[in-house]
JSON list of C-alpha atoms and ligand atoms in Angstrom, two decimals:
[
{"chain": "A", "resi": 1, "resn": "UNK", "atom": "CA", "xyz": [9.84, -41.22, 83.65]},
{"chain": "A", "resi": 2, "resn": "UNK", "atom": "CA", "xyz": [7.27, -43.05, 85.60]},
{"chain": "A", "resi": 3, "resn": "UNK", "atom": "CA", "xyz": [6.80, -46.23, 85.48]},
{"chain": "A", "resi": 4, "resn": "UNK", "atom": "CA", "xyz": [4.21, -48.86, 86.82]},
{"chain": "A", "resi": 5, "resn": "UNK", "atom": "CA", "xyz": [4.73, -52.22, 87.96]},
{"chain": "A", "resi": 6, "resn": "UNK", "atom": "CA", "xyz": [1.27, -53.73, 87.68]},
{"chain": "A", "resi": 7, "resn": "UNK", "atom": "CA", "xyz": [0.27, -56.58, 90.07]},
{"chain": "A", "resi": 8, "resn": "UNK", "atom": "CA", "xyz": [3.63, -57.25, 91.82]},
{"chain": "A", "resi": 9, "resn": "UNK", "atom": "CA", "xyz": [1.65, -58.28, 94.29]},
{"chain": "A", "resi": 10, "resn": "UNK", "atom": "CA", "xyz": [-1.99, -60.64, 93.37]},
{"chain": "A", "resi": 11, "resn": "UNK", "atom": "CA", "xyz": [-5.01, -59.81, 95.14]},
{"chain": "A", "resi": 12, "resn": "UNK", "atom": "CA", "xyz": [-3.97, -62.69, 97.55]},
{"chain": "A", "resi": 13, "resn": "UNK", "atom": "CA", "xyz": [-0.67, -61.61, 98.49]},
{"chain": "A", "resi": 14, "resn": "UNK", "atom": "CA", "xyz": [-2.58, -57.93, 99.27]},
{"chain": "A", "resi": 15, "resn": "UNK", "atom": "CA", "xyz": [-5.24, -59.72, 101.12]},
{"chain": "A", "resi": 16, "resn": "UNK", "atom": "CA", "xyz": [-2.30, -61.67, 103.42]},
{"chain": "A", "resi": 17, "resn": "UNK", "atom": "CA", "xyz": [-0.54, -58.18, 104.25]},
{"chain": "A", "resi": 18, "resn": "UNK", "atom": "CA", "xyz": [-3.11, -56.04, 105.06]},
{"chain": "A", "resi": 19, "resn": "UNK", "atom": "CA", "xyz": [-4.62, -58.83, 107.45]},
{"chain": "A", "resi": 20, "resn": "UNK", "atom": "CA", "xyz": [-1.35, -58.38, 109.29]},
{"chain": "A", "resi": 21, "resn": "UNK", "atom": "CA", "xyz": [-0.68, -54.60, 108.82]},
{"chain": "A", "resi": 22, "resn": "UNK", "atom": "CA", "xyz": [-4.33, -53.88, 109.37]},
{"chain": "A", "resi": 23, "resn": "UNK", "atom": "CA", "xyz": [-3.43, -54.76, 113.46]},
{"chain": "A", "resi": 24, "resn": "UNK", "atom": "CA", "xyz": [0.23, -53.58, 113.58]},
{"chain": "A", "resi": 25, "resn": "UNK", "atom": "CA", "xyz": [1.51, -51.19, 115.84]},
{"chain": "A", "resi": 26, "resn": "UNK", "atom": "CA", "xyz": [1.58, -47.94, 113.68]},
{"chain": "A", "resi": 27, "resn": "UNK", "atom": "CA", "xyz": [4.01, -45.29, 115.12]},
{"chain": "A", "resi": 28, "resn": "UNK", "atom": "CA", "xyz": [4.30, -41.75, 114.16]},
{"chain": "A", "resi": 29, "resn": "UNK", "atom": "CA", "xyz": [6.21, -40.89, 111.36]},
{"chain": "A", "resi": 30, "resn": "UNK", "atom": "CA", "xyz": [7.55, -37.24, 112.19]},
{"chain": "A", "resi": 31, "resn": "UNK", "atom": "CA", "xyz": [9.96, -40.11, 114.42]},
{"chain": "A", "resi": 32, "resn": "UNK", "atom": "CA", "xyz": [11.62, -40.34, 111.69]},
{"chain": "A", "resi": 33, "resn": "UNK", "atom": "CA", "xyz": [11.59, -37.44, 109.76]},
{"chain": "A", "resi": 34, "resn": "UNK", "atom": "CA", "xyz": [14.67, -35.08, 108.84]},
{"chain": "A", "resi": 35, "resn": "UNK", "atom": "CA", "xyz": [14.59, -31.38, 109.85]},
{"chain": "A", "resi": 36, "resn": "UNK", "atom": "CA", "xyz": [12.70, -29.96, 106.60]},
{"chain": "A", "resi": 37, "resn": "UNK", "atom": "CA", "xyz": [10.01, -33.12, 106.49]},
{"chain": "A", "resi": 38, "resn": "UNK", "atom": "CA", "xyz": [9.18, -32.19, 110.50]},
{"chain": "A", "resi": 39, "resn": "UNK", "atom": "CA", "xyz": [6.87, -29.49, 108.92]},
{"chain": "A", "resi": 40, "resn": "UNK", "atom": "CA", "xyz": [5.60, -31.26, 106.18]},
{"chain": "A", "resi": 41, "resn": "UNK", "atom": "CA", "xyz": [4.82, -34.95, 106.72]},
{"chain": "A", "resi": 42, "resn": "UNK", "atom": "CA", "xyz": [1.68, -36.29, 109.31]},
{"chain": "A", "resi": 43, "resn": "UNK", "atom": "CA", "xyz": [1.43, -40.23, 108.43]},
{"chain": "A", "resi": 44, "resn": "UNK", "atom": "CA", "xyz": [2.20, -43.42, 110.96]},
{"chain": "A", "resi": 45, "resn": "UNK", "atom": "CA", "xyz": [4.61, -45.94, 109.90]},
{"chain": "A", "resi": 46, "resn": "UNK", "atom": "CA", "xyz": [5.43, -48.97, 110.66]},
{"chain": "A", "resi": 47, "resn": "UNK", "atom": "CA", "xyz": [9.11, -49.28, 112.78]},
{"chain": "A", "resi": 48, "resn": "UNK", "atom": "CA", "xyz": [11.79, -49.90, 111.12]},
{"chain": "A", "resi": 49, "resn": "UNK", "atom": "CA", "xyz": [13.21, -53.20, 112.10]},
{"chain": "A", "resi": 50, "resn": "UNK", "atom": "CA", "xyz": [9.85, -54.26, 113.60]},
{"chain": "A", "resi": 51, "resn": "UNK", "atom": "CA", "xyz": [9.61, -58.12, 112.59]},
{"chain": "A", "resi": 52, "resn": "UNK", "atom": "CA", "xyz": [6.29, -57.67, 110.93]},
{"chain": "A", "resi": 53, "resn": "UNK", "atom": "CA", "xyz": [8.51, -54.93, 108.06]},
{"chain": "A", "resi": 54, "resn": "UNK", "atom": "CA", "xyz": [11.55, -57.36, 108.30]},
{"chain": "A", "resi": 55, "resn": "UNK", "atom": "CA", "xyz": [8.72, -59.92, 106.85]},
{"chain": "A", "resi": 56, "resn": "UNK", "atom": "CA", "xyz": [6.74, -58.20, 104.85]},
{"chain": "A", "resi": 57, "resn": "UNK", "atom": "CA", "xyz": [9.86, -56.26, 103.36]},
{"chain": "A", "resi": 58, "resn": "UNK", "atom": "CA", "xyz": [11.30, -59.39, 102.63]},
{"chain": "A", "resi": 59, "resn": "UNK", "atom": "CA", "xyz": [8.82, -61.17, 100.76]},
{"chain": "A", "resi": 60, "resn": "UNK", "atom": "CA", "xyz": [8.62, -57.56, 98.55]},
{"chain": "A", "resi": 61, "resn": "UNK", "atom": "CA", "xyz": [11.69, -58.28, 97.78]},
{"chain": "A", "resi": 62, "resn": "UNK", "atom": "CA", "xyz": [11.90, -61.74, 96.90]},
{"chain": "A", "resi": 63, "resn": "UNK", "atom": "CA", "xyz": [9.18, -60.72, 94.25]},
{"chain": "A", "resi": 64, "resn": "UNK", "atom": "CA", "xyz": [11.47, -57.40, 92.82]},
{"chain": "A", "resi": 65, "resn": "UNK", "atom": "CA", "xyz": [14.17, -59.92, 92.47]},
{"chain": "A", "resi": 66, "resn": "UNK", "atom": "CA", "xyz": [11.72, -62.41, 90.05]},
{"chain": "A", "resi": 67, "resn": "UNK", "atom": "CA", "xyz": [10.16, -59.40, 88.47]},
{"chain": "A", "resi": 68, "resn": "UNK", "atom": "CA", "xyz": [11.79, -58.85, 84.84]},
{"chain": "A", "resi": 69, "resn": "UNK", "atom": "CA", "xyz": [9.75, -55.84, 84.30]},
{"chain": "A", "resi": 70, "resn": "UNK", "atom": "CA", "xyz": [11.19, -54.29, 87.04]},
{"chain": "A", "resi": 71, "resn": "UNK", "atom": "CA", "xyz": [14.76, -54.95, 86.98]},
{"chain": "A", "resi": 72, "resn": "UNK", "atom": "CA", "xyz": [14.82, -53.45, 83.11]},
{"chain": "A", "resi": 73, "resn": "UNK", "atom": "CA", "xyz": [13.40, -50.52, 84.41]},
{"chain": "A", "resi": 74, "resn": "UNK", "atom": "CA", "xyz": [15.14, -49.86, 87.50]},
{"chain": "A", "resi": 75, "resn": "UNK", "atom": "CA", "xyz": [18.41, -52.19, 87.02]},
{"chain": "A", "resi": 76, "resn": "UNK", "atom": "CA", "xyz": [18.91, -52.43, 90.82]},
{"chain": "A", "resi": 77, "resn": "UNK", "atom": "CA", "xyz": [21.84, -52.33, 92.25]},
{"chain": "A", "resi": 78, "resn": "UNK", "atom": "CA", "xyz": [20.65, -52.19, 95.92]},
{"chain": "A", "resi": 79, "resn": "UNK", "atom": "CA", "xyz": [17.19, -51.94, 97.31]},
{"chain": "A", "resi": 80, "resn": "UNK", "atom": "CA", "xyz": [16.14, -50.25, 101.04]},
{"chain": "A", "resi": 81, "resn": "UNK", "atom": "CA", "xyz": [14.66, -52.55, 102.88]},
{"chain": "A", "resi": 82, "resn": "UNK", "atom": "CA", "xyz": [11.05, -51.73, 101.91]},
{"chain": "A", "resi": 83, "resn": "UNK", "atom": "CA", "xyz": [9.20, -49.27, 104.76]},
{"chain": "A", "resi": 84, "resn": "UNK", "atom": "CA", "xyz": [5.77, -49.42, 105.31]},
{"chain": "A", "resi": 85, "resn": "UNK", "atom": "CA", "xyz": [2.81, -46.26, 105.94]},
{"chain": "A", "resi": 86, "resn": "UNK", "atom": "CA", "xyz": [-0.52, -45.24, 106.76]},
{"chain": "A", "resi": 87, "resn": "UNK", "atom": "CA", "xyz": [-2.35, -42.24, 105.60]},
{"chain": "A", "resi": 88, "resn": "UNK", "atom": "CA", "xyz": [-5.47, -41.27, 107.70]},
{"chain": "A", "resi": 89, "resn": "UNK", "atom": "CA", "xyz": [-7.80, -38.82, 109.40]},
{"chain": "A", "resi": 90, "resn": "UNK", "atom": "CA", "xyz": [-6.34, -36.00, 106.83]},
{"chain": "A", "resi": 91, "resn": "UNK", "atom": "CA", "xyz": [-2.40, -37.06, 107.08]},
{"chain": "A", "resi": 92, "resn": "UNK", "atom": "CA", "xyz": [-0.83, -36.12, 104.34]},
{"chain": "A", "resi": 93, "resn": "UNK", "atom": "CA", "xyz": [3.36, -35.54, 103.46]},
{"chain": "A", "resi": 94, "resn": "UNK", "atom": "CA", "xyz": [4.01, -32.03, 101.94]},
{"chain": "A", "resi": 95, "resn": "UNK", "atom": "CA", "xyz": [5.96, -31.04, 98.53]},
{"chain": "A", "resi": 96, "resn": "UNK", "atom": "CA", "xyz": [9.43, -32.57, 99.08]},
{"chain": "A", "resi": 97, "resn": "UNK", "atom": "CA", "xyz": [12.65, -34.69, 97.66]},
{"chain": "A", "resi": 98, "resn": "UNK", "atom": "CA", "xyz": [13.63, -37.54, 99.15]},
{"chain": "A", "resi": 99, "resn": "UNK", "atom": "CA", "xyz": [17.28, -37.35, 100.43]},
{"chain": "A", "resi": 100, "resn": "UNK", "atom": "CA", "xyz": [19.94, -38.43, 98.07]},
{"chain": "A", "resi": 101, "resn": "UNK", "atom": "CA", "xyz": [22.08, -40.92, 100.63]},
{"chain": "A", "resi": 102, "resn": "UNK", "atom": "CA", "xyz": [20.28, -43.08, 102.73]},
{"chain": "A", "resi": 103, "resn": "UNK", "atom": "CA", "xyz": [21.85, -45.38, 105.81]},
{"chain": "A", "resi": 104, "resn": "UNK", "atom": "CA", "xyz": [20.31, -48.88, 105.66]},
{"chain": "A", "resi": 105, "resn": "UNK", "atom": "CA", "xyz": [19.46, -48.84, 109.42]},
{"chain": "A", "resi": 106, "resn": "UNK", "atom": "CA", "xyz": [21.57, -51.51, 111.72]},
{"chain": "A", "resi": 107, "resn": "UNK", "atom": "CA", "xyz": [24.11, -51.77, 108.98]},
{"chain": "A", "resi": 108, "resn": "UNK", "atom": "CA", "xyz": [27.20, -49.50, 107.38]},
{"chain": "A", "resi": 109, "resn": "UNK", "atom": "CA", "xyz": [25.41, -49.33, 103.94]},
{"chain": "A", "resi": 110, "resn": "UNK", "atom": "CA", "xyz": [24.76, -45.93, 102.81]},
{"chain": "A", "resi": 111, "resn": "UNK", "atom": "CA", "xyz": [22.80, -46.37, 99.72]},
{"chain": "A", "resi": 112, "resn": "UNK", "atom": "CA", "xyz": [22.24, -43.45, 96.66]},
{"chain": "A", "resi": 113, "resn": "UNK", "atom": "CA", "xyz": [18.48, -43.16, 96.31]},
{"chain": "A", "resi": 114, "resn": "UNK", "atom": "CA", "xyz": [18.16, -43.05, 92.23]},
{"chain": "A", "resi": 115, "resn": "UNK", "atom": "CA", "xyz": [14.76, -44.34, 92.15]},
{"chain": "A", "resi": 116, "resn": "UNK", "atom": "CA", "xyz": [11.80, -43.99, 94.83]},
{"chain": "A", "resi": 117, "resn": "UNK", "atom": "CA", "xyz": [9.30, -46.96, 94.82]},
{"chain": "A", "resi": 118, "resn": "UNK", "atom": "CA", "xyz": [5.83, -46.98, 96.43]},
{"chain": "A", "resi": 119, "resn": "UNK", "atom": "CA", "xyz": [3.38, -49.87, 96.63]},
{"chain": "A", "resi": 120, "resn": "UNK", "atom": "CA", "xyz": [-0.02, -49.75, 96.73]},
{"chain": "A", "resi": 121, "resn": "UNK", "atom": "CA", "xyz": [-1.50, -51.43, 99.59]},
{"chain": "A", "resi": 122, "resn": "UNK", "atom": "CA", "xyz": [-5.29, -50.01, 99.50]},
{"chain": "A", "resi": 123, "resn": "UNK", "atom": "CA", "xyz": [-7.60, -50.38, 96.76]},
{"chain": "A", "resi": 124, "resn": "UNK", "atom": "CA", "xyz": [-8.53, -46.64, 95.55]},
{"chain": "A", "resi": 125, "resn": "UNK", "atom": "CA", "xyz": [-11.99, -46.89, 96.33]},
{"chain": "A", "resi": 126, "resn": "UNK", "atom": "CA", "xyz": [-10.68, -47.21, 100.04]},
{"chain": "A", "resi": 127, "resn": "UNK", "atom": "CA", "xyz": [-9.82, -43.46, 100.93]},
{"chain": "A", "resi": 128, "resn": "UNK", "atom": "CA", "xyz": [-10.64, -40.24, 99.07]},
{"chain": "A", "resi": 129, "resn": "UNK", "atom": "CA", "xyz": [-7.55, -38.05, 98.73]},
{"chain": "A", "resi": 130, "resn": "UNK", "atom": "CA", "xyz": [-4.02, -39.76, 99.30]},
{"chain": "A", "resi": 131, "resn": "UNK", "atom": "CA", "xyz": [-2.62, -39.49, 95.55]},
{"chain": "A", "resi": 132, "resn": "UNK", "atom": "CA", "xyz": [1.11, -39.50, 95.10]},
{"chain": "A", "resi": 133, "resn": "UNK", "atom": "CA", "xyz": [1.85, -35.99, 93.14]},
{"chain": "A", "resi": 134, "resn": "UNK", "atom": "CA", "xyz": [4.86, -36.14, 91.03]},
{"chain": "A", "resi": 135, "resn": "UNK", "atom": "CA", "xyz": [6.56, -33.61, 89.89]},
{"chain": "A", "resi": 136, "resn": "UNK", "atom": "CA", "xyz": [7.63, -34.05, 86.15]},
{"chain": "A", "resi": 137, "resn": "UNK", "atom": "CA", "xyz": [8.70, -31.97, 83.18]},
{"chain": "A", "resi": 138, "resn": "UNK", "atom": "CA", "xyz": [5.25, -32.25, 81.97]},
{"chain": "A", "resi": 139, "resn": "UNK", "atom": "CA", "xyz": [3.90, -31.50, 84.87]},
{"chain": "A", "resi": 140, "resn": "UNK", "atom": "CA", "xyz": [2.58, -32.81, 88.03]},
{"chain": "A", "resi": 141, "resn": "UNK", "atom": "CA", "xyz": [1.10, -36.21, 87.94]},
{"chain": "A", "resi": 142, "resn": "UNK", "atom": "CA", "xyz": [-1.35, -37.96, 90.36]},
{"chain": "A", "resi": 143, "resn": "UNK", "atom": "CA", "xyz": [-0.79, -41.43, 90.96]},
{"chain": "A", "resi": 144, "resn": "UNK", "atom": "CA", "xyz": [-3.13, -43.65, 92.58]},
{"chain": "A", "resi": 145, "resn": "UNK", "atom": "CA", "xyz": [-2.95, -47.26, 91.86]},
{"chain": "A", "resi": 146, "resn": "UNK", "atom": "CA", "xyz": [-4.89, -50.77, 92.50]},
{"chain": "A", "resi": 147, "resn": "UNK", "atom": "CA", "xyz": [-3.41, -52.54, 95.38]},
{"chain": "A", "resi": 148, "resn": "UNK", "atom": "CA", "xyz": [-0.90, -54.74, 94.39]},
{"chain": "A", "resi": 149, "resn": "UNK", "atom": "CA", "xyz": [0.51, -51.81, 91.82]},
{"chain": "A", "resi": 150, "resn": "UNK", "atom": "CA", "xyz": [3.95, -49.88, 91.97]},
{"chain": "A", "resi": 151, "resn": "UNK", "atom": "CA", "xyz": [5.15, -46.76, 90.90]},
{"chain": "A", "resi": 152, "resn": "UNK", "atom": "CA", "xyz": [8.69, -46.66, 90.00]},
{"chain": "A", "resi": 153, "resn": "UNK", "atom": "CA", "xyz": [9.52, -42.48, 89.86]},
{"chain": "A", "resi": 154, "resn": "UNK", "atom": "CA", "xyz": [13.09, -40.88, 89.69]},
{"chain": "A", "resi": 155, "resn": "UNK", "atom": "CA", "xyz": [14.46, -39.95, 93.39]},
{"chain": "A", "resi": 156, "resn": "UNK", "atom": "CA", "xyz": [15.17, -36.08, 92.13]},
{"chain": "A", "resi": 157, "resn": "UNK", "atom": "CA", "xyz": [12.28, -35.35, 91.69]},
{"chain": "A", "resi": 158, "resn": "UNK", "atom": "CA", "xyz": [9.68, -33.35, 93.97]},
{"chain": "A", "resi": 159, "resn": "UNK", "atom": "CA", "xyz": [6.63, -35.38, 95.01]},
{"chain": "A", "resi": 160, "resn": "UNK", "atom": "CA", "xyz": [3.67, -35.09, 97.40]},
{"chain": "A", "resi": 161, "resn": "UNK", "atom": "CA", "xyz": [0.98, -37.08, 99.44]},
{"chain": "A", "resi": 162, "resn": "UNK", "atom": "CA", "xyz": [-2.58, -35.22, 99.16]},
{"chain": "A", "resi": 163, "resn": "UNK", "atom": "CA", "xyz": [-4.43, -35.24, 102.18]},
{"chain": "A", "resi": 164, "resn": "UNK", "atom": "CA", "xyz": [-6.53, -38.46, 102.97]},
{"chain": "A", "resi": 165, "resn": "UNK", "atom": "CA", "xyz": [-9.91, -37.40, 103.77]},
{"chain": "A", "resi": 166, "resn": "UNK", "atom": "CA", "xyz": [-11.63, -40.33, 104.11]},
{"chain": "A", "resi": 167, "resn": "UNK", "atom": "CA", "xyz": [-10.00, -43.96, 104.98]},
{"chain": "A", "resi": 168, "resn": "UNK", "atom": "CA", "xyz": [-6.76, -45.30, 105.56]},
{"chain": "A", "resi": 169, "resn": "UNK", "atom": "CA", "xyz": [-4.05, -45.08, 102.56]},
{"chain": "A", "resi": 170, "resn": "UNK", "atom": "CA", "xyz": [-1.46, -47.91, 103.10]},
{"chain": "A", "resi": 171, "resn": "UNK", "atom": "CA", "xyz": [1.49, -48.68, 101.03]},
{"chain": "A", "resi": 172, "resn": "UNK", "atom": "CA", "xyz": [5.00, -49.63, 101.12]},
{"chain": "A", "resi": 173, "resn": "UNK", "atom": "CA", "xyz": [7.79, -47.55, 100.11]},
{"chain": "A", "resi": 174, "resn": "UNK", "atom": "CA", "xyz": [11.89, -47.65, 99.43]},
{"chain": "A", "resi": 175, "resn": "UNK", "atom": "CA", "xyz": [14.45, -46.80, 97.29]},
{"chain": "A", "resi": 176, "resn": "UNK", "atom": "CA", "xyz": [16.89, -48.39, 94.82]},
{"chain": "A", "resi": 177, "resn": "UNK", "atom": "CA", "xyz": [20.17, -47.49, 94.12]},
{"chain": "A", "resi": 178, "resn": "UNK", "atom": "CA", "xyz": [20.51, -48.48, 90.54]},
{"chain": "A", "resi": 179, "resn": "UNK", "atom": "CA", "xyz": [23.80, -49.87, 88.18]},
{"chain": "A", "resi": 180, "resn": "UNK", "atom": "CA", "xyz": [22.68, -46.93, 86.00]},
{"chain": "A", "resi": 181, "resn": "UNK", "atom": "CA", "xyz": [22.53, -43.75, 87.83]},
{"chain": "A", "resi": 182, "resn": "UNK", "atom": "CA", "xyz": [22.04, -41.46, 85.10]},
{"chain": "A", "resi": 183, "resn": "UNK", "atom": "CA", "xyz": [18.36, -41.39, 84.71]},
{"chain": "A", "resi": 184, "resn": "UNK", "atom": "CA", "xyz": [17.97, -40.51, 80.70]},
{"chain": "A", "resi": 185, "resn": "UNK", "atom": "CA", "xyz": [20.25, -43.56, 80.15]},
{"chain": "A", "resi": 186, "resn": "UNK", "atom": "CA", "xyz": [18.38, -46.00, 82.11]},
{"chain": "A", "resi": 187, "resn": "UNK", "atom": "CA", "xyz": [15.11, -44.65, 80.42]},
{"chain": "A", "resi": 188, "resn": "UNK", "atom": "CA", "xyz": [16.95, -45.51, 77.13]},
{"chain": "A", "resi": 189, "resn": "UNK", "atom": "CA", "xyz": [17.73, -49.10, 78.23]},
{"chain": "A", "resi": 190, "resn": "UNK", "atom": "CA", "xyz": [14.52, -49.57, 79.40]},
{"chain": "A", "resi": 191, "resn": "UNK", "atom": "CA", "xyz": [13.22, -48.16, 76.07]},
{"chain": "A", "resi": 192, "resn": "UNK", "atom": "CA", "xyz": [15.10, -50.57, 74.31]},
{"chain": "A", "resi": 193, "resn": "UNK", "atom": "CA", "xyz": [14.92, -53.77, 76.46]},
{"chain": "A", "resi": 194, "resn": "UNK", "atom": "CA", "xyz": [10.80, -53.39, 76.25]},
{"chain": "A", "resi": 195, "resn": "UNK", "atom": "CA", "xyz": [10.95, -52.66, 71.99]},
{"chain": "A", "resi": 196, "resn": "UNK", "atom": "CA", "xyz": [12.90, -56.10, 72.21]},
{"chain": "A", "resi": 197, "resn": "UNK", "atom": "CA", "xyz": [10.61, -57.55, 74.46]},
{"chain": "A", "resi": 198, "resn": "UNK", "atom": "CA", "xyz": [7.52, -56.59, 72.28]},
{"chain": "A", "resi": 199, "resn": "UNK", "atom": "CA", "xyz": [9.39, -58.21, 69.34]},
{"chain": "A", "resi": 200, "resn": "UNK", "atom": "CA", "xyz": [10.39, -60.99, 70.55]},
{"chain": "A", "resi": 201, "resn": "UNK", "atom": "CA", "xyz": [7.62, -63.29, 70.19]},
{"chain": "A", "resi": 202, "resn": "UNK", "atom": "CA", "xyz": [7.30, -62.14, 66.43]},
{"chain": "A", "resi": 203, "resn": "UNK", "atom": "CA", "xyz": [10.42, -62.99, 65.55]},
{"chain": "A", "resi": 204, "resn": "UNK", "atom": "CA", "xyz": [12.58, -66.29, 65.21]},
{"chain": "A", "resi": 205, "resn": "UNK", "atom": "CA", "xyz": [14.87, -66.47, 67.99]},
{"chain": "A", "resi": 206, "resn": "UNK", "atom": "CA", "xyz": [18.09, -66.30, 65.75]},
{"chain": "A", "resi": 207, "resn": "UNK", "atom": "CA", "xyz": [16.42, -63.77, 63.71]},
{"chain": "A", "resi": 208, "resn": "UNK", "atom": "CA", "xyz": [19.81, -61.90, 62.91]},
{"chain": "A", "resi": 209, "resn": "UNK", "atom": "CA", "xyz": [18.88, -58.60, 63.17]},
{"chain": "A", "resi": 210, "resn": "UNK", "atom": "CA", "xyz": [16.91, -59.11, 66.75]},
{"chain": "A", "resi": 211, "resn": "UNK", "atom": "CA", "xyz": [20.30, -60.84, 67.71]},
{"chain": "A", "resi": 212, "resn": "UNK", "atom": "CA", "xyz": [22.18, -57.61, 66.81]},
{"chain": "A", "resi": 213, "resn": "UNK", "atom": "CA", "xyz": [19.73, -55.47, 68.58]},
{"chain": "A", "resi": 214, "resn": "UNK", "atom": "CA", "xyz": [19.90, -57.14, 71.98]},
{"chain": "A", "resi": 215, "resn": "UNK", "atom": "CA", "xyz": [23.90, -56.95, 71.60]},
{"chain": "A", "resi": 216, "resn": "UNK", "atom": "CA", "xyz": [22.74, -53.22, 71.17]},
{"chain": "A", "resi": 217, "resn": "UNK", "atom": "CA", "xyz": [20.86, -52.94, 74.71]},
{"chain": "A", "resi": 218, "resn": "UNK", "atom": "CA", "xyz": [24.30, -55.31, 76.30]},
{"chain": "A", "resi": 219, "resn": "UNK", "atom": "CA", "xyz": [26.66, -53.12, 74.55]},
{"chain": "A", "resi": 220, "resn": "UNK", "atom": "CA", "xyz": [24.94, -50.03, 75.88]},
{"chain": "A", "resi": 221, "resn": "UNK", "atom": "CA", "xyz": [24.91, -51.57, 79.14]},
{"chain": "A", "resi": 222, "resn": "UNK", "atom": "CA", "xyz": [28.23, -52.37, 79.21]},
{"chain": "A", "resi": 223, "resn": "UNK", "atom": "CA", "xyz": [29.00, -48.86, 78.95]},
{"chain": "A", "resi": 224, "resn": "UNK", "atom": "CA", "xyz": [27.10, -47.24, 81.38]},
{"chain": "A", "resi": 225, "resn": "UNK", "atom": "CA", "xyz": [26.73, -49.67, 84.15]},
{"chain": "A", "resi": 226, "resn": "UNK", "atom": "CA", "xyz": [28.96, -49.79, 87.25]},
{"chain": "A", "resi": 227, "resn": "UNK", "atom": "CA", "xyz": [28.92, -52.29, 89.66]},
{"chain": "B", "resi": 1, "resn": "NI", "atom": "NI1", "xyz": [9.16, -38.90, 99.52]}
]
């Protein structure tokens, strides 16, 4: 299932990063790509660690962690420190899927990528080309968002950058490791938490069959989380 976050970030909050990442000191990303991605992926990034990510990674996260949308859907249990990228003069990143264990650098974490997140940082009138391909069982879908959007897409799954042709493509990306790993079960929660959501405001608030319903979605929860 896909699923987009719209507006995590307000046109403000894109304005203030791309000021800063519009000047940052973009490094090749084939630096940090495994043995299979060497052939595939031609993008810069941002470096890891860099204080400018450490920032702007920081204040994603502060806005995941407020977001209620996203926590039904992706029930985080850890989050990558969000990694930042730059699509130009025809870069592009190949058919691949992501790798299932990822090291938070500078620490001992190894976390299980369930869920791969990317962040729109450039408005789509910014760059021709550049759309995230996912592969799903309907097919492939392109994905190319407002800035300020997020595409939430499960971590098996194949995916691709198109070539950008014209512009710069720049977005944020990471990976959660989620209380729910199974991904048909979290897209059941999710299911569930949003049909309570939608009823909520139609309903009173002791309303005894919207009362047994959420102890459906905590029940459920109960038995597939681990934490
Ligand atoms: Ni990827």
């Amino acid at each position: 299932m896909l699923i987009v976050i719209e507006q995590l970030l307000s046109a403000d909050e894109v304005h203030q990063f791309r000021t800063r990442l519009d000047k940052a000191d973009w490094q090749d990303g084939l630096k940090t790509a495994g043995t299979l991605a060497r052939a595939v992926k031609r993008n810069l990034q941002l470096e890891d660690g860099s204080a400018l990510a450490v920032e702007l990674g920081n204040q994603i996260l502060r806005k995941l962690g407020n977001h209620p949308q996203f926590i039904a859907a992706a029930l985080p249990a850890r989050i990558y420190p969000p990694k930042f990228n730059r699509y130009e003069d025809g870069g592009t990143y190949g058919a691949h899927i992501d790798s299932a264990l990822m090291q938070v650098p500078g620490t001992n974490v190894t976390l299980r990528s369930d869920l791969s997140a990317t962040l729109f940082l450039s408005e789509p009138g910014e760059y021709d080309g550049g759309e995230l391909e996912i592969e799903g069982p309907f097919g492939a879908q392109a994905v190319k968002l407002a800035a300020g959007d997020m595409v939430l897409y499960p971590s098996s799954s194949l995916h691709r950058v198109t070539p950008v042709t014209r512009g710069a493509r720049i977005a944020s990306f990471f990976w959660i490791e989620s209380m729910v790993r199974d991904e048909g079960e979290r897209a059941l929660l999710y299911d569930l938490d949003q049909t309570i959501q939608g009823l909520t405001p139609h309903l009173a608030a002791d309303n005894p069959h919207l009362v047994q319903l959420t102890g459906v979605y905590h029940n459920l929860l109960r038995r597939w989380a681990i934490t």
